[in-house]
Tab-separated table of C-alpha atoms in Angstrom:
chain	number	residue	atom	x	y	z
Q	1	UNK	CA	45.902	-55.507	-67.257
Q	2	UNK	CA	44.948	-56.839	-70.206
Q	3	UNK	CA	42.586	-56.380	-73.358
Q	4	UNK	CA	41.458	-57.346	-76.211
Q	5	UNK	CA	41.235	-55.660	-80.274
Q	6	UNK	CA	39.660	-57.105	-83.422
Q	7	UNK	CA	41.232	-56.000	-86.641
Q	8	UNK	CA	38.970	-54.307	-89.462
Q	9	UNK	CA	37.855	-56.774	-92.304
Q	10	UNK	CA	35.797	-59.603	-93.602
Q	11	UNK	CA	35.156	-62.408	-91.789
Q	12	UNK	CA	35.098	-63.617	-88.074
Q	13	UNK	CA	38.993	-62.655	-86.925
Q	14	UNK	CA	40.270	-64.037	-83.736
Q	15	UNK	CA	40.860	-61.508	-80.788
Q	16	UNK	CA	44.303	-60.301	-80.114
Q	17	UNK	CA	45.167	-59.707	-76.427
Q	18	UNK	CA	46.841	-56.640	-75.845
Q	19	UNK	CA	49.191	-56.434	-72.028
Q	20	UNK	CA	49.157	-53.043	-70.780
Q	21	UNK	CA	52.014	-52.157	-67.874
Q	22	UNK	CA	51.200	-50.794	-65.161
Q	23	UNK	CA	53.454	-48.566	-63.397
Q	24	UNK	CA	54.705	-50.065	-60.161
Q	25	UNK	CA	56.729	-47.888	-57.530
Q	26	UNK	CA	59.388	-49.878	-55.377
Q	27	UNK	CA	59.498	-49.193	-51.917
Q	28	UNK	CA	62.352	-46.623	-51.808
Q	29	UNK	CA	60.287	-44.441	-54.661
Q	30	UNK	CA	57.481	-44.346	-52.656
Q	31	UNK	CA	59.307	-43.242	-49.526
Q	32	UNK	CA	60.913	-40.398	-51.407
Q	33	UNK	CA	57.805	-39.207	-52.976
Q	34	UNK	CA	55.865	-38.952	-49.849
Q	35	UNK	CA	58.628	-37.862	-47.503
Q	36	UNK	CA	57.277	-34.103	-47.791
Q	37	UNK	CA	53.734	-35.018	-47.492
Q	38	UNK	CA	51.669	-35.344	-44.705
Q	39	UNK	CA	51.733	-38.984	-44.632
Q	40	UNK	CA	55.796	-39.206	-44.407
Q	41	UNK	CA	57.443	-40.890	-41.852
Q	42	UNK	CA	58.403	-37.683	-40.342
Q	43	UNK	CA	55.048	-36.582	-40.232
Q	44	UNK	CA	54.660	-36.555	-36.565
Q	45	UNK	CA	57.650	-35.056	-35.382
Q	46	UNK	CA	56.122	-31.438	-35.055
Q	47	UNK	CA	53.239	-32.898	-33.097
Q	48	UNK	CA	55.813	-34.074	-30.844
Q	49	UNK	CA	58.239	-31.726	-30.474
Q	50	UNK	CA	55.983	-29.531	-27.858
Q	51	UNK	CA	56.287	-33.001	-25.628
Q	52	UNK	CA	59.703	-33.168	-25.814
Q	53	UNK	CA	60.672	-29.741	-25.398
Q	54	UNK	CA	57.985	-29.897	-21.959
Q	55	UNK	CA	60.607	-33.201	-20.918
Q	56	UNK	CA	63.363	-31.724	-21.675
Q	57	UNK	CA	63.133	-28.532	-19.830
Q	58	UNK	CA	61.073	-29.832	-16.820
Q	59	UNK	CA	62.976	-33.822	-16.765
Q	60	UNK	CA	65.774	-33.899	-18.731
Q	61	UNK	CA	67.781	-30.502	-17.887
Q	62	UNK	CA	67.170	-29.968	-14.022
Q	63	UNK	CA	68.693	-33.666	-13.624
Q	64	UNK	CA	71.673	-32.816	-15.831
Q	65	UNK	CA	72.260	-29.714	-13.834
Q	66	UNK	CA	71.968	-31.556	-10.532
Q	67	UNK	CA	74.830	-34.137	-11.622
Q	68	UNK	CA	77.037	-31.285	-13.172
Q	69	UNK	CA	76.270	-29.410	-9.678
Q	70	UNK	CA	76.959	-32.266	-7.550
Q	71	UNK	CA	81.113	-31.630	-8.864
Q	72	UNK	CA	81.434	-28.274	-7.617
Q	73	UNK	CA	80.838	-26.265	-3.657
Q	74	UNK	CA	78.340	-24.284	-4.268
Q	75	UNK	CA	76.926	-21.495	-2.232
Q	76	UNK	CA	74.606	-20.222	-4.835
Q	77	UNK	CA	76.773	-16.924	-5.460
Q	78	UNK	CA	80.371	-18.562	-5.942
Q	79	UNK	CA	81.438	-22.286	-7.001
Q	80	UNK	CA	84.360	-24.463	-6.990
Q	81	UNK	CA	85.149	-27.214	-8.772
Q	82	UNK	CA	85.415	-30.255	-6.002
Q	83	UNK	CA	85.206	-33.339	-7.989
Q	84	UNK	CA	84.079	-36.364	-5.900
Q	85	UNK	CA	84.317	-34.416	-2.274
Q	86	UNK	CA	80.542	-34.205	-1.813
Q	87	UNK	CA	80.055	-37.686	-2.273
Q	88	UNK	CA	82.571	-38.601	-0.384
Q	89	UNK	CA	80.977	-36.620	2.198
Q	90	UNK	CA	78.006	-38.131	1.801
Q	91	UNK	CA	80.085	-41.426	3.579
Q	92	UNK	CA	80.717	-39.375	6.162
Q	93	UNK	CA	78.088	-37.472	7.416
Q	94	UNK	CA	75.715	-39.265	10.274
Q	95	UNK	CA	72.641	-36.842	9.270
Q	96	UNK	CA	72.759	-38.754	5.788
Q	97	UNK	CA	73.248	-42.430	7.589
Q	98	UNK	CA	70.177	-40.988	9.670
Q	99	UNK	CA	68.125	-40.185	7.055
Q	100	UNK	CA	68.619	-42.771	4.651
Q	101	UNK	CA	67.433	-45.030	7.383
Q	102	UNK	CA	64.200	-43.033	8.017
Q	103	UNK	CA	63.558	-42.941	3.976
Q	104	UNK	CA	63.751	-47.174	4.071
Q	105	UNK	CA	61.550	-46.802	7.443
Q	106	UNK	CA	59.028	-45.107	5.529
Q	107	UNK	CA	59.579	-47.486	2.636
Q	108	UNK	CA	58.945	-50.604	5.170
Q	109	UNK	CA	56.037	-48.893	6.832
Q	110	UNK	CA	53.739	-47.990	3.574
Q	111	UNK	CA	54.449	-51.221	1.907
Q	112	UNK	CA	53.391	-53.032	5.306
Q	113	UNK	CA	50.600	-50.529	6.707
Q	114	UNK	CA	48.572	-48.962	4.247
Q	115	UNK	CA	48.872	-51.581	1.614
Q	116	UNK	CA	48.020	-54.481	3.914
Q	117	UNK	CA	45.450	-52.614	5.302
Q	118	UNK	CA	44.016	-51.434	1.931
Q	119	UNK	CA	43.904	-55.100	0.886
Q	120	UNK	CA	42.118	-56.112	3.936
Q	121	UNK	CA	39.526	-53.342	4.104
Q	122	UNK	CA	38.603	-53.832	0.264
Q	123	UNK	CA	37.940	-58.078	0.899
Q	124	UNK	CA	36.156	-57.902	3.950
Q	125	UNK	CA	33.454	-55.047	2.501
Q	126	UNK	CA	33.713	-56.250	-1.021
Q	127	UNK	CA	30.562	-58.326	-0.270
Q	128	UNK	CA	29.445	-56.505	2.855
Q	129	UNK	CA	25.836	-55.404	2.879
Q	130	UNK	CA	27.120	-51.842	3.525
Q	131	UNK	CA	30.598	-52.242	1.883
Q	132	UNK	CA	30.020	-49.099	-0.547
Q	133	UNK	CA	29.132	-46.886	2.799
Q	134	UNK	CA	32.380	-48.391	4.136
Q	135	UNK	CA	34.937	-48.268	1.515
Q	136	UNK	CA	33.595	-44.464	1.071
Q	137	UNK	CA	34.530	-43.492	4.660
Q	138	UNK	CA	37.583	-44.962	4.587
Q	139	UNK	CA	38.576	-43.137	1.081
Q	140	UNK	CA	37.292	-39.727	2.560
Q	141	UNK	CA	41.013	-38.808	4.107
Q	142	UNK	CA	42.949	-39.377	0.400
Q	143	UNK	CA	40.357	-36.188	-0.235
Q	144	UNK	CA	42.515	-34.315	2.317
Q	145	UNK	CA	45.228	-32.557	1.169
Q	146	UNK	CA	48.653	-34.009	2.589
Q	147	UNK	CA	49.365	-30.615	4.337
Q	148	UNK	CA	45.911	-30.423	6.036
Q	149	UNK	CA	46.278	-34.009	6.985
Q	150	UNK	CA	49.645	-33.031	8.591
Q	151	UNK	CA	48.153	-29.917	10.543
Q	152	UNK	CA	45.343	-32.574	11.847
Q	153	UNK	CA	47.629	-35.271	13.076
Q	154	UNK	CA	50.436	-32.295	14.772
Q	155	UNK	CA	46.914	-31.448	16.942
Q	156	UNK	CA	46.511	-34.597	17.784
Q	157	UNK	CA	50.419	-36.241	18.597
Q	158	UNK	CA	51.672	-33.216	20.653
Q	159	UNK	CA	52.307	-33.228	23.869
Q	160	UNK	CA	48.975	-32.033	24.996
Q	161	UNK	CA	46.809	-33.450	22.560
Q	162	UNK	CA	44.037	-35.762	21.267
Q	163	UNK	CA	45.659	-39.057	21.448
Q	164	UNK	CA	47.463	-38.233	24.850
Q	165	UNK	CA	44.227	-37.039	26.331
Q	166	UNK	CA	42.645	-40.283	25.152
Q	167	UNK	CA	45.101	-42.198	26.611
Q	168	UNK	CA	44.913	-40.673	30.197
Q	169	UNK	CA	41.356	-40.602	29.961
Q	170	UNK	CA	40.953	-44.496	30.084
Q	171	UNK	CA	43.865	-44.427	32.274
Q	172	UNK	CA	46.689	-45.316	30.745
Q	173	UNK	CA	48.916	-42.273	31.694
Q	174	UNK	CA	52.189	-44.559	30.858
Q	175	UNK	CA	51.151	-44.529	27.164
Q	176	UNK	CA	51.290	-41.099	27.028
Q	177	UNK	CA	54.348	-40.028	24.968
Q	178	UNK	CA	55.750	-37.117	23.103
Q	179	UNK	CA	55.091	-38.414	20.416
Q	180	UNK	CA	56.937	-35.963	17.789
Q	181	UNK	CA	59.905	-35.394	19.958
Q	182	UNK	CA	61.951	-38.824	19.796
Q	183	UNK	CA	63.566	-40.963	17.497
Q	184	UNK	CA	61.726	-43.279	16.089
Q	185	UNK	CA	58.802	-42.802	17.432
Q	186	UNK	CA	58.385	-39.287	15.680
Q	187	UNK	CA	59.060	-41.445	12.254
Q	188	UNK	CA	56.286	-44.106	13.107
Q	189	UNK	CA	54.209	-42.254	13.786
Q	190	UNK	CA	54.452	-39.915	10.910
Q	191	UNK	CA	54.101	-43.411	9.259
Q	192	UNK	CA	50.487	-43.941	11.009
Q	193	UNK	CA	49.804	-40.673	9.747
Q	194	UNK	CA	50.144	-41.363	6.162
Q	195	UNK	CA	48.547	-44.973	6.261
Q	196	UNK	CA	45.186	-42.948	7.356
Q	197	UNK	CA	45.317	-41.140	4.464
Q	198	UNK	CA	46.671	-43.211	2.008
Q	199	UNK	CA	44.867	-46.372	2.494
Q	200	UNK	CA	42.159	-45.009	0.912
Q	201	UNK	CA	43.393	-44.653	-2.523
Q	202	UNK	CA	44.632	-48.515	-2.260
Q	203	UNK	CA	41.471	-49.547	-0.871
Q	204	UNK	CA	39.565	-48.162	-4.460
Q	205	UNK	CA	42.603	-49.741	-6.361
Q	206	UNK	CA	41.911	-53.081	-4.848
Q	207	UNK	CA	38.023	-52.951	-4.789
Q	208	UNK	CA	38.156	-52.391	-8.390
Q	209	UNK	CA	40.474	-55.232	-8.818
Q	210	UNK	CA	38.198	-57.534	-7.063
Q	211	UNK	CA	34.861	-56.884	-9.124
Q	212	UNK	CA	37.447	-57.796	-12.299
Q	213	UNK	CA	37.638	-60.790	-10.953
Q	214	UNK	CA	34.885	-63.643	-12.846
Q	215	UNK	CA	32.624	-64.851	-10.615
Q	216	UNK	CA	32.351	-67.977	-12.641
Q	217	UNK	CA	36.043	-68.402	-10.860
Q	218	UNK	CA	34.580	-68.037	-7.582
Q	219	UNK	CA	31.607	-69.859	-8.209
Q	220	UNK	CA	33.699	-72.688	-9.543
Q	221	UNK	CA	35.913	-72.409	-6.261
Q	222	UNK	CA	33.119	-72.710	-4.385
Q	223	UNK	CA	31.802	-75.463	-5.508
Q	224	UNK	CA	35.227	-77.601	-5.131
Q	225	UNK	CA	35.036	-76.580	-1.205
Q	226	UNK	CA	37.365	-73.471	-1.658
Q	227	UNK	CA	36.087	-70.900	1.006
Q	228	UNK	CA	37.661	-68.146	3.429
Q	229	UNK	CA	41.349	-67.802	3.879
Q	230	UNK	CA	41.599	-71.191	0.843
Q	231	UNK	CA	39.601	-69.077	-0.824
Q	232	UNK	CA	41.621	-65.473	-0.398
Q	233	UNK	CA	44.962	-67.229	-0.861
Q	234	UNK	CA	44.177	-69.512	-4.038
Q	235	UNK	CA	41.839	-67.299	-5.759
Q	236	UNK	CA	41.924	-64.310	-4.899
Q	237	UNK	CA	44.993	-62.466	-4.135
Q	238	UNK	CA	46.370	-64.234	-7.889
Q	239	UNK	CA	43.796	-62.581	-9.317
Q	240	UNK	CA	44.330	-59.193	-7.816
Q	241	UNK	CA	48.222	-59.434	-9.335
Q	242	UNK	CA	48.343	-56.655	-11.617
Q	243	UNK	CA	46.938	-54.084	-9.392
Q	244	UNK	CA	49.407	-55.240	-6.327
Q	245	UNK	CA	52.037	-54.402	-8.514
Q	246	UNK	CA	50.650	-50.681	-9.443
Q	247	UNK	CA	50.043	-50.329	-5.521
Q	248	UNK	CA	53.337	-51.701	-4.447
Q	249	UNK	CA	54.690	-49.351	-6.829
Q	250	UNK	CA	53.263	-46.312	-6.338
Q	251	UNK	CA	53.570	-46.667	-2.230
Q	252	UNK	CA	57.729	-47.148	-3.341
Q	253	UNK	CA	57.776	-44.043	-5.008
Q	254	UNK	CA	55.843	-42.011	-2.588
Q	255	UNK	CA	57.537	-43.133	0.674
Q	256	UNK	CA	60.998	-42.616	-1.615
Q	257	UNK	CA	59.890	-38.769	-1.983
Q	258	UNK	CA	58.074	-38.228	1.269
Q	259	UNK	CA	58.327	-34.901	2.239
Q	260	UNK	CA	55.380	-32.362	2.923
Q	261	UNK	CA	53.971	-34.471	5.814
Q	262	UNK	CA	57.650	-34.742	7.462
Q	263	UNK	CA	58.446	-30.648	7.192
Q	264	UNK	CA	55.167	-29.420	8.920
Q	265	UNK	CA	54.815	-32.012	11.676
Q	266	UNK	CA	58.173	-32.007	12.622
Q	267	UNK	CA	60.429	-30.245	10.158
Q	268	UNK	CA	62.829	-32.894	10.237
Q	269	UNK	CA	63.724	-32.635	13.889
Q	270	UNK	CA	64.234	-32.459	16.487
Q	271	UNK	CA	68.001	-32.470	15.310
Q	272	UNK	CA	67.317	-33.543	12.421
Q	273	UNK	CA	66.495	-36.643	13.439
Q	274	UNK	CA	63.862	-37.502	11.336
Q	275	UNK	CA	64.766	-36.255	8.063
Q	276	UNK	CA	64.589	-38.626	5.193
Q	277	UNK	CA	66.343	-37.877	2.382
Q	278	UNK	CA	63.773	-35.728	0.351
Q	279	UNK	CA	64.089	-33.196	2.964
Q	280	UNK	CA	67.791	-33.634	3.833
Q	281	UNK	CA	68.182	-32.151	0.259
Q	282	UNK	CA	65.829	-29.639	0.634
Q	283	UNK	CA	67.559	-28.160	3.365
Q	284	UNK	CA	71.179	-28.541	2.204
Q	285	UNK	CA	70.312	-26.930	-0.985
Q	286	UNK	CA	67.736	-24.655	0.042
Q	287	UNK	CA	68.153	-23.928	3.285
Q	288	UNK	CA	71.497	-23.996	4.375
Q	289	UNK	CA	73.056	-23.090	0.778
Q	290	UNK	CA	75.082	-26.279	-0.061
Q	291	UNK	CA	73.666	-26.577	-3.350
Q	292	UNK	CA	76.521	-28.743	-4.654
Q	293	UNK	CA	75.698	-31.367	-1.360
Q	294	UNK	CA	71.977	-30.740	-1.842
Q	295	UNK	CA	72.328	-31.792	-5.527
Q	296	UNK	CA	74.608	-34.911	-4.875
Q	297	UNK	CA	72.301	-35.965	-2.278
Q	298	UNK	CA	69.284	-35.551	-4.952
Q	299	UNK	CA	71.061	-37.853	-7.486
Q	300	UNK	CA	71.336	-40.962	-5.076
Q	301	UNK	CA	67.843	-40.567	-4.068
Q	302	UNK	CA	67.053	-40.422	-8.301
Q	303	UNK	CA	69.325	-43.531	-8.278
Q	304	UNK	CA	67.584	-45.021	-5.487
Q	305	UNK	CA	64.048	-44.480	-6.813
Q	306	UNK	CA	64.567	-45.426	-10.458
Q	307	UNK	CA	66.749	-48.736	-9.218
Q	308	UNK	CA	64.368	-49.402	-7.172
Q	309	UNK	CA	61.145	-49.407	-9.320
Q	310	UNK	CA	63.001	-50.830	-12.062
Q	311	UNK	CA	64.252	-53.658	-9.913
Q	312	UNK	CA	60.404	-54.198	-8.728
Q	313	UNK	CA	58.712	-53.882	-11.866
Q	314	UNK	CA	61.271	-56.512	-13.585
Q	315	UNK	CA	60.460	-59.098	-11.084
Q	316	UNK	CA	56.762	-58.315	-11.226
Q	317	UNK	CA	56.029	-58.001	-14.668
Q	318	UNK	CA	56.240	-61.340	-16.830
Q	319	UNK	CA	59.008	-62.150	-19.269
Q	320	UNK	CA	58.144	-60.736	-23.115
Q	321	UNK	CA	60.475	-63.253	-24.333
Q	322	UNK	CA	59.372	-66.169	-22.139
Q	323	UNK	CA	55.426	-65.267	-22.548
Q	324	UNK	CA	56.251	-65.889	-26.461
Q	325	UNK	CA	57.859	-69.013	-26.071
């Protein structure tokens, strides 16, 4: 700053500018002087410690304790230190072969079946006259509650019910099947049970993606002779992109961690046979007392669900360093 003084006396005396400092902080002072304040960098951390403590104790520990468990035979009274054994197990044992297989059957079949069907429901009623009375009546079963929905479906796929009284109704006495009571056939159709109630939710996903979408893009489409499946393919499904890959990702997760549906229809039988891997570690651990097998089967299904959505969501998701060049 600067300013001016005009010295006492006779006659018309030329200002003198006078500087005046001012005080300037570097960037270290500063830091120091308002690292007890409110404003500090560490400000924050006692908003956040509530969050982490939640993670830690609901995330962060049980996992720990599952991988130190997975070392040791445990019968939930007495332990002993195994090392490796109940992985190596794990090679060994045909009910894990069996149910790793059902877990990527229900992987295949909710990626393929409610997705697809989803995708197809939203773009047919998307300009439908009725298409709100539509999509509504399809979402109605993602209301249900995944055990009621089980109870429903066990009425209908036993041996005496709806769908085999259907069937021999119209005649068809050969389709009749126990339905629940064979492998695979008990898995698929566990599988149709869980489209019809999660198509639903992917049916909202995707209708919401498709009113995103311009309709000076369509319009535009149009008008260069784009229309139907030209249309769907060119237009329309790149567009719908980002919410594929949040419905392709949840439907991994889910069908990863399947569980409540499997126990009450058919509790994993008959034999086990149609256990995925959720509920293979439910029982070892919970049911039969093999805690340290239970929690070694728990980490590769971790390992398969984090690899897995990691895996997806880097192929999906553009390149940071790419979209910047």
């Amino acid at each position: 700053m600067t300013g001016t003084a005009t010295p006492a006396g006779h006659g018309a005396v030329k200002p003198v500018r006078v500087r005046r400092r001012v005080p300037v902080r570097t960037r270290h002072q500063a830091a120091k002087a308002g690292g007890g304040r409110l404003g500090g960098p560490l400000a924050a951390l006692p908003w956040a410690l509530p969050a982490f403590a939640l993670v830690g104790v609901l995330l962060v520990y049980p996992f720990l304790r599952s991988v130190y468990g997975s070392f040791f035979e445990d019968n939930g009274f007495t332990s002993r230190f195994t090392g490796l054994d109940n992985y190596a197990r794990l090679a060994d044992d045909p009910i894990f072969g069996r149910s790793l297989l059902n877990t990527l059957l229900w992987v295949a079949g909710t990626l393929l079946l409610p997705v697809l069907a989803g995708l197809l429901i939203a773009v047919a009623s998307h300009r439908m006259r009725f298409g709100g009375v539509v999509q509504l009546i399809i979402v109605l079963p993602y209301a249900i509650s995944a055990t009621a929905t089980a109870v429903l479906w066990n009425s209908m796929l036993t041996s005496d019910g709806a769908v085999n009284q259907v069937l021999r109704g119209i005649g068809l006495n050969g389709w009749a099947q126990t339905w629940l009571l064979e492998w695979p056939q008990n898995t698929l159709s566990m599988i149709v049970a869980s489209t019809w109630q999660a198509t639903g939710l992917n049916v909202v996903l995707f209708a919401i993606g498709l009113r995103a979408i311009p309709r000076e893009t369509v319009e535009a489409a149009a008008l260069d002779g784009a229309g139907g499946l030209r249309m769907f393919r060119h237009i329309t499904l790149p567009q719908l992109r980002a919410v594929t890959v949040v419905v392709v990702g949840m439907a991994i997760v889910n069908s990863l961690k399947a569980f409540d549906m499997i126990w009450i229809l058919t509790k994993g039988g008959p034999s086990r046979s149609s256990e995925t891997l959720a509920l293979s570690m439910y029982r070892e651990a919970f049911r039969l007392f093999h805690v340290g097998y239970g929690s070694a089967i728990a980490l590769v299904l971790s390992v398969i669900v984090v690899a897995s959505s990691w895996m997806y969501l880097r192929r999906q998701m553009p390149d940071t360093d790419t979209a910047k060049g």
